């Protein structure tokens, strides 16, 4: 004890600790395990975190969509849909997902020349690129 401060007796987190993966339906839908172990004390902090992330991700998603040459509304879709899907299928309760600025330039460089100024074609190409990227990630086991 120094300066009147005490350190609580909390065991150090071991990053190499083996965790048992759930089986059955909980393995496919980790949200089941998350909801079973969810504590009432987490509700208000989770709501606050959700509001903060919404305030940040909505304009960011719209901006990245515009930077990619797509209508801004598709930035909302690209922001909200992955969060909902990850909430159901993702194993981490605290992971934050969102659009990335590095991808905006790559998407724009890939799609804009192929779309030739046609917004509907740009949306279709971006959608195909997103699905293809998702399939490749699933096949790679990411």
mmCIF file with all atom_site columns, C-alpha atoms in Angstrom:
data_model
loop_
_atom_site.group_PDB
_atom_site.id
_atom_site.type_symbol
_atom_site.label_atom_id
_atom_site.label_alt_id
_atom_site.label_comp_id
_atom_site.label_asym_id
_atom_site.label_entity_id
_atom_site.label_seq_id
_atom_site.pdbx_PDB_ins_code
_atom_site.Cartn_x
_atom_site.Cartn_y
_atom_site.Cartn_z
_atom_site.occupancy
_atom_site.B_iso_or_equiv
_atom_site.pdbx_formal_charge
_atom_site.auth_seq_id
_atom_site.auth_comp_id
_atom_site.auth_asym_id
_atom_site.auth_atom_id
_atom_site.pdbx_PDB_model_num
ATOM 1   C CA . UNK A 1 1   ? 0.000   0.000   0.000   1.00 0.00 ? 1   UNK A CA 1
ATOM 2   C CA . UNK A 1 2   ? 1.415   3.362   -1.091  1.00 0.00 ? 2   UNK A CA 1
ATOM 3   C CA . UNK A 1 3   ? -0.125  6.768   -0.481  1.00 0.00 ? 3   UNK A CA 1
ATOM 4   C CA . UNK A 1 4   ? -3.226  5.204   1.033   1.00 0.00 ? 4   UNK A CA 1
ATOM 5   C CA . UNK A 1 5   ? -4.158  3.370   -2.187  1.00 0.00 ? 5   UNK A CA 1
ATOM 6   C CA . UNK A 1 6   ? -4.921  -0.312  -2.126  1.00 0.00 ? 6   UNK A CA 1
ATOM 7   C CA . UNK A 1 7   ? -4.841  -2.714  -5.014  1.00 0.00 ? 7   UNK A CA 1
ATOM 8   C CA . UNK A 1 8   ? -7.835  -5.024  -5.214  1.00 0.00 ? 8   UNK A CA 1
ATOM 9   C CA . UNK A 1 9   ? -7.078  -8.713  -5.262  1.00 0.00 ? 9   UNK A CA 1
ATOM 10  C CA . UNK A 1 10  ? -8.003  -9.368  -8.891  1.00 0.00 ? 10  UNK A CA 1
ATOM 11  C CA . UNK A 1 11  ? -6.281  -12.208 -10.712 1.00 0.00 ? 11  UNK A CA 1
ATOM 12  C CA . UNK A 1 12  ? -4.321  -11.066 -13.754 1.00 0.00 ? 12  UNK A CA 1
ATOM 13  C CA . UNK A 1 13  ? -5.871  -11.881 -17.096 1.00 0.00 ? 13  UNK A CA 1
ATOM 14  C CA . UNK A 1 14  ? -3.922  -14.623 -18.810 1.00 0.00 ? 14  UNK A CA 1
ATOM 15  C CA . UNK A 1 15  ? -4.087  -14.246 -22.609 1.00 0.00 ? 15  UNK A CA 1
ATOM 16  C CA . UNK A 1 16  ? -3.075  -17.886 -23.001 1.00 0.00 ? 16  UNK A CA 1
ATOM 17  C CA . UNK A 1 17  ? -5.923  -19.311 -20.937 1.00 0.00 ? 17  UNK A CA 1
ATOM 18  C CA . UNK A 1 18  ? -7.811  -22.046 -22.725 1.00 0.00 ? 18  UNK A CA 1
ATOM 19  C CA . UNK A 1 19  ? -11.529 -21.409 -22.996 1.00 0.00 ? 19  UNK A CA 1
ATOM 20  C CA . UNK A 1 20  ? -14.034 -24.145 -23.685 1.00 0.00 ? 20  UNK A CA 1
ATOM 21  C CA . UNK A 1 21  ? -15.986 -23.450 -26.859 1.00 0.00 ? 21  UNK A CA 1
ATOM 22  C CA . UNK A 1 22  ? -19.704 -24.042 -26.590 1.00 0.00 ? 22  UNK A CA 1
ATOM 23  C CA . UNK A 1 23  ? -21.205 -26.904 -28.532 1.00 0.00 ? 23  UNK A CA 1
ATOM 24  C CA . UNK A 1 24  ? -24.441 -27.438 -30.399 1.00 0.00 ? 24  UNK A CA 1
ATOM 25  C CA . UNK A 1 25  ? -26.567 -24.487 -31.394 1.00 0.00 ? 25  UNK A CA 1
ATOM 26  C CA . UNK A 1 26  ? -24.576 -22.139 -29.147 1.00 0.00 ? 26  UNK A CA 1
ATOM 27  C CA . UNK A 1 27  ? -21.552 -22.730 -31.350 1.00 0.00 ? 27  UNK A CA 1
ATOM 28  C CA . UNK A 1 28  ? -23.444 -21.526 -34.423 1.00 0.00 ? 28  UNK A CA 1
ATOM 29  C CA . UNK A 1 29  ? -25.190 -18.709 -32.561 1.00 0.00 ? 29  UNK A CA 1
ATOM 30  C CA . UNK A 1 30  ? -22.867 -17.366 -29.822 1.00 0.00 ? 30  UNK A CA 1
ATOM 31  C CA . UNK A 1 31  ? -25.535 -14.824 -28.866 1.00 0.00 ? 31  UNK A CA 1
ATOM 32  C CA . UNK A 1 32  ? -27.251 -17.636 -26.932 1.00 0.00 ? 32  UNK A CA 1
ATOM 33  C CA . UNK A 1 33  ? -24.256 -18.056 -24.609 1.00 0.00 ? 33  UNK A CA 1
ATOM 34  C CA . UNK A 1 34  ? -23.868 -14.293 -24.337 1.00 0.00 ? 34  UNK A CA 1
ATOM 35  C CA . UNK A 1 35  ? -27.493 -13.809 -23.304 1.00 0.00 ? 35  UNK A CA 1
ATOM 36  C CA . UNK A 1 36  ? -27.305 -16.660 -20.786 1.00 0.00 ? 36  UNK A CA 1
ATOM 37  C CA . UNK A 1 37  ? -24.334 -15.063 -19.039 1.00 0.00 ? 37  UNK A CA 1
ATOM 38  C CA . UNK A 1 38  ? -25.479 -11.456 -19.471 1.00 0.00 ? 38  UNK A CA 1
ATOM 39  C CA . UNK A 1 39  ? -25.593 -9.480  -16.243 1.00 0.00 ? 39  UNK A CA 1
ATOM 40  C CA . UNK A 1 40  ? -28.183 -6.857  -15.412 1.00 0.00 ? 40  UNK A CA 1
ATOM 41  C CA . UNK A 1 41  ? -25.435 -4.411  -14.402 1.00 0.00 ? 41  UNK A CA 1
ATOM 42  C CA . UNK A 1 42  ? -24.236 -4.297  -18.018 1.00 0.00 ? 42  UNK A CA 1
ATOM 43  C CA . UNK A 1 43  ? -27.472 -2.834  -19.473 1.00 0.00 ? 43  UNK A CA 1
ATOM 44  C CA . UNK A 1 44  ? -26.843 0.884   -18.885 1.00 0.00 ? 44  UNK A CA 1
ATOM 45  C CA . UNK A 1 45  ? -23.156 0.823   -19.920 1.00 0.00 ? 45  UNK A CA 1
ATOM 46  C CA . UNK A 1 46  ? -24.092 -1.166  -23.038 1.00 0.00 ? 46  UNK A CA 1
ATOM 47  C CA . UNK A 1 47  ? -26.816 1.344   -23.938 1.00 0.00 ? 47  UNK A CA 1
ATOM 48  C CA . UNK A 1 48  ? -24.384 4.231   -23.449 1.00 0.00 ? 48  UNK A CA 1
ATOM 49  C CA . UNK A 1 49  ? -21.774 2.471   -25.599 1.00 0.00 ? 49  UNK A CA 1
ATOM 50  C CA . UNK A 1 50  ? -24.381 1.832   -28.288 1.00 0.00 ? 50  UNK A CA 1
ATOM 51  C CA . UNK A 1 51  ? -25.397 5.488   -28.383 1.00 0.00 ? 51  UNK A CA 1
ATOM 52  C CA . UNK A 1 52  ? -21.780 6.651   -28.600 1.00 0.00 ? 52  UNK A CA 1
ATOM 53  C CA . UNK A 1 53  ? -21.006 4.185   -31.392 1.00 0.00 ? 53  UNK A CA 1
ATOM 54  C CA . UNK A 1 54  ? -24.134 5.232   -33.262 1.00 0.00 ? 54  UNK A CA 1
ATOM 55  C CA . UNK A 1 55  ? -23.137 8.891   -33.028 1.00 0.00 ? 55  UNK A CA 1
ATOM 56  C CA . UNK A 1 56  ? -19.724 8.018   -34.462 1.00 0.00 ? 56  UNK A CA 1
ATOM 57  C CA . UNK A 1 57  ? -20.533 5.295   -36.997 1.00 0.00 ? 57  UNK A CA 1
ATOM 58  C CA . UNK A 1 58  ? -23.518 6.897   -38.754 1.00 0.00 ? 58  UNK A CA 1
ATOM 59  C CA . UNK A 1 59  ? -21.645 9.902   -40.188 1.00 0.00 ? 59  UNK A CA 1
ATOM 60  C CA . UNK A 1 60  ? -18.488 7.842   -40.734 1.00 0.00 ? 60  UNK A CA 1
ATOM 61  C CA . UNK A 1 61  ? -20.394 5.191   -42.693 1.00 0.00 ? 61  UNK A CA 1
ATOM 62  C CA . UNK A 1 62  ? -22.149 7.801   -44.801 1.00 0.00 ? 62  UNK A CA 1
ATOM 63  C CA . UNK A 1 63  ? -18.880 9.601   -45.468 1.00 0.00 ? 63  UNK A CA 1
ATOM 64  C CA . UNK A 1 64  ? -17.059 6.450   -46.512 1.00 0.00 ? 64  UNK A CA 1
ATOM 65  C CA . UNK A 1 65  ? -19.903 5.510   -48.843 1.00 0.00 ? 65  UNK A CA 1
ATOM 66  C CA . UNK A 1 66  ? -19.685 8.928   -50.488 1.00 0.00 ? 66  UNK A CA 1
ATOM 67  C CA . UNK A 1 67  ? -15.885 8.607   -50.701 1.00 0.00 ? 67  UNK A CA 1
ATOM 68  C CA . UNK A 1 68  ? -16.370 5.238   -52.391 1.00 0.00 ? 68  UNK A CA 1
ATOM 69  C CA . UNK A 1 69  ? -18.585 6.823   -55.026 1.00 0.00 ? 69  UNK A CA 1
ATOM 70  C CA . UNK A 1 70  ? -21.815 5.321   -53.660 1.00 0.00 ? 70  UNK A CA 1
ATOM 71  C CA . UNK A 1 71  ? -24.957 7.042   -52.357 1.00 0.00 ? 71  UNK A CA 1
ATOM 72  C CA . UNK A 1 72  ? -24.578 7.878   -48.642 1.00 0.00 ? 72  UNK A CA 1
ATOM 73  C CA . UNK A 1 73  ? -27.536 5.692   -47.604 1.00 0.00 ? 73  UNK A CA 1
ATOM 74  C CA . UNK A 1 74  ? -25.491 2.605   -48.484 1.00 0.00 ? 74  UNK A CA 1
ATOM 75  C CA . UNK A 1 75  ? -23.000 3.665   -45.847 1.00 0.00 ? 75  UNK A CA 1
ATOM 76  C CA . UNK A 1 76  ? -25.758 3.241   -43.270 1.00 0.00 ? 76  UNK A CA 1
ATOM 77  C CA . UNK A 1 77  ? -26.516 -0.227  -44.605 1.00 0.00 ? 77  UNK A CA 1
ATOM 78  C CA . UNK A 1 78  ? -22.824 -1.117  -44.514 1.00 0.00 ? 78  UNK A CA 1
ATOM 79  C CA . UNK A 1 79  ? -22.611 0.119   -40.934 1.00 0.00 ? 79  UNK A CA 1
ATOM 80  C CA . UNK A 1 80  ? -25.782 -1.320  -39.402 1.00 0.00 ? 80  UNK A CA 1
ATOM 81  C CA . UNK A 1 81  ? -26.080 -4.713  -41.126 1.00 0.00 ? 81  UNK A CA 1
ATOM 82  C CA . UNK A 1 82  ? -22.647 -6.058  -40.051 1.00 0.00 ? 82  UNK A CA 1
ATOM 83  C CA . UNK A 1 83  ? -23.287 -5.010  -36.444 1.00 0.00 ? 83  UNK A CA 1
ATOM 84  C CA . UNK A 1 84  ? -26.559 -6.936  -36.331 1.00 0.00 ? 84  UNK A CA 1
ATOM 85  C CA . UNK A 1 85  ? -25.068 -10.004 -38.023 1.00 0.00 ? 85  UNK A CA 1
ATOM 86  C CA . UNK A 1 86  ? -22.038 -9.972  -35.717 1.00 0.00 ? 86  UNK A CA 1
ATOM 87  C CA . UNK A 1 87  ? -24.247 -9.599  -32.648 1.00 0.00 ? 87  UNK A CA 1
ATOM 88  C CA . UNK A 1 88  ? -25.906 -12.892 -33.591 1.00 0.00 ? 88  UNK A CA 1
ATOM 89  C CA . UNK A 1 89  ? -22.971 -14.874 -34.986 1.00 0.00 ? 89  UNK A CA 1
ATOM 90  C CA . UNK A 1 90  ? -19.900 -13.261 -33.369 1.00 0.00 ? 90  UNK A CA 1
ATOM 91  C CA . UNK A 1 91  ? -18.295 -14.694 -30.237 1.00 0.00 ? 91  UNK A CA 1
ATOM 92  C CA . UNK A 1 92  ? -17.194 -11.405 -28.639 1.00 0.00 ? 92  UNK A CA 1
ATOM 93  C CA . UNK A 1 93  ? -19.559 -9.222  -26.632 1.00 0.00 ? 93  UNK A CA 1
ATOM 94  C CA . UNK A 1 94  ? -17.235 -6.215  -26.745 1.00 0.00 ? 94  UNK A CA 1
ATOM 95  C CA . UNK A 1 95  ? -15.966 -6.135  -30.339 1.00 0.00 ? 95  UNK A CA 1
ATOM 96  C CA . UNK A 1 96  ? -16.781 -3.010  -32.342 1.00 0.00 ? 96  UNK A CA 1
ATOM 97  C CA . UNK A 1 97  ? -17.237 -3.300  -36.093 1.00 0.00 ? 97  UNK A CA 1
ATOM 98  C CA . UNK A 1 98  ? -17.525 -0.527  -38.623 1.00 0.00 ? 98  UNK A CA 1
ATOM 99  C CA . UNK A 1 99  ? -16.526 0.741   -42.027 1.00 0.00 ? 99  UNK A CA 1
ATOM 100 C CA . UNK A 1 100 ? -12.862 1.364   -42.705 1.00 0.00 ? 100 UNK A CA 1
ATOM 101 C CA . UNK A 1 101 ? -11.332 4.312   -44.523 1.00 0.00 ? 101 UNK A CA 1
ATOM 102 C CA . UNK A 1 102 ? -8.701  2.190   -46.252 1.00 0.00 ? 102 UNK A CA 1
ATOM 103 C CA . UNK A 1 103 ? -11.435 0.257   -48.013 1.00 0.00 ? 103 UNK A CA 1
ATOM 104 C CA . UNK A 1 104 ? -13.152 3.398   -49.322 1.00 0.00 ? 104 UNK A CA 1
ATOM 105 C CA . UNK A 1 105 ? -10.240 4.189   -51.645 1.00 0.00 ? 105 UNK A CA 1
ATOM 106 C CA . UNK A 1 106 ? -9.944  0.583   -52.811 1.00 0.00 ? 106 UNK A CA 1
ATOM 107 C CA . UNK A 1 107 ? -13.670 0.331   -53.483 1.00 0.00 ? 107 UNK A CA 1
ATOM 108 C CA . UNK A 1 108 ? -13.682 3.648   -55.343 1.00 0.00 ? 108 UNK A CA 1
ATOM 109 C CA . UNK A 1 109 ? -10.673 2.645   -57.453 1.00 0.00 ? 109 UNK A CA 1
ATOM 110 C CA . UNK A 1 110 ? -12.296 -0.687  -58.302 1.00 0.00 ? 110 UNK A CA 1
ATOM 111 C CA . UNK A 1 111 ? -15.914 0.278   -58.816 1.00 0.00 ? 111 UNK A CA 1
ATOM 112 C CA . UNK A 1 112 ? -15.963 3.797   -60.264 1.00 0.00 ? 112 UNK A CA 1
ATOM 113 C CA . UNK A 1 113 ? -14.262 2.872   -63.560 1.00 0.00 ? 113 UNK A CA 1
ATOM 114 C CA . UNK A 1 114 ? -16.511 -0.167  -63.970 1.00 0.00 ? 114 UNK A CA 1
ATOM 115 C CA . UNK A 1 115 ? -19.723 1.714   -63.114 1.00 0.00 ? 115 UNK A CA 1
ATOM 116 C CA . UNK A 1 116 ? -19.027 4.492   -65.651 1.00 0.00 ? 116 UNK A CA 1
ATOM 117 C CA . UNK A 1 117 ? -21.079 7.043   -63.705 1.00 0.00 ? 117 UNK A CA 1
ATOM 118 C CA . UNK A 1 118 ? -24.120 4.782   -63.253 1.00 0.00 ? 118 UNK A CA 1
ATOM 119 C CA . UNK A 1 119 ? -25.072 4.847   -59.533 1.00 0.00 ? 119 UNK A CA 1
ATOM 120 C CA . UNK A 1 120 ? -27.204 1.693   -59.767 1.00 0.00 ? 120 UNK A CA 1
ATOM 121 C CA . UNK A 1 121 ? -24.351 -0.222  -61.369 1.00 0.00 ? 121 UNK A CA 1
ATOM 122 C CA . UNK A 1 122 ? -21.941 1.084   -58.702 1.00 0.00 ? 122 UNK A CA 1
ATOM 123 C CA . UNK A 1 123 ? -24.262 -0.164  -55.954 1.00 0.00 ? 123 UNK A CA 1
ATOM 124 C CA . UNK A 1 124 ? -24.581 -3.580  -57.622 1.00 0.00 ? 124 UNK A CA 1
ATOM 125 C CA . UNK A 1 125 ? -20.805 -3.871  -58.039 1.00 0.00 ? 125 UNK A CA 1
ATOM 126 C CA . UNK A 1 126 ? -20.149 -2.786  -54.439 1.00 0.00 ? 126 UNK A CA 1
ATOM 127 C CA . UNK A 1 127 ? -22.698 -5.331  -53.217 1.00 0.00 ? 127 UNK A CA 1
ATOM 128 C CA . UNK A 1 128 ? -21.048 -8.102  -55.214 1.00 0.00 ? 128 UNK A CA 1
ATOM 129 C CA . UNK A 1 129 ? -17.643 -7.053  -53.874 1.00 0.00 ? 129 UNK A CA 1
ATOM 130 C CA . UNK A 1 130 ? -18.957 -7.151  -50.295 1.00 0.00 ? 130 UNK A CA 1
ATOM 131 C CA . UNK A 1 131 ? -20.502 -10.606 -50.733 1.00 0.00 ? 131 UNK A CA 1
ATOM 132 C CA . UNK A 1 132 ? -17.349 -11.934 -52.409 1.00 0.00 ? 132 UNK A CA 1
ATOM 133 C CA . UNK A 1 133 ? -15.193 -10.536 -49.590 1.00 0.00 ? 133 UNK A CA 1
ATOM 134 C CA . UNK A 1 134 ? -17.468 -12.131 -46.996 1.00 0.00 ? 134 UNK A CA 1
ATOM 135 C CA . UNK A 1 135 ? -17.381 -15.514 -48.734 1.00 0.00 ? 135 UNK A CA 1
ATOM 136 C CA . UNK A 1 136 ? -13.584 -15.405 -48.935 1.00 0.00 ? 136 UNK A CA 1
ATOM 137 C CA . UNK A 1 137 ? -13.366 -14.554 -45.215 1.00 0.00 ? 137 UNK A CA 1
ATOM 138 C CA . UNK A 1 138 ? -15.699 -17.440 -44.350 1.00 0.00 ? 138 UNK A CA 1
ATOM 139 C CA . UNK A 1 139 ? -13.677 -19.840 -46.492 1.00 0.00 ? 139 UNK A CA 1
ATOM 140 C CA . UNK A 1 140 ? -10.463 -18.629 -44.852 1.00 0.00 ? 140 UNK A CA 1
ATOM 141 C CA . UNK A 1 141 ? -11.999 -19.219 -41.433 1.00 0.00 ? 141 UNK A CA 1
ATOM 142 C CA . UNK A 1 142 ? -11.774 -15.601 -40.306 1.00 0.00 ? 142 UNK A CA 1
#
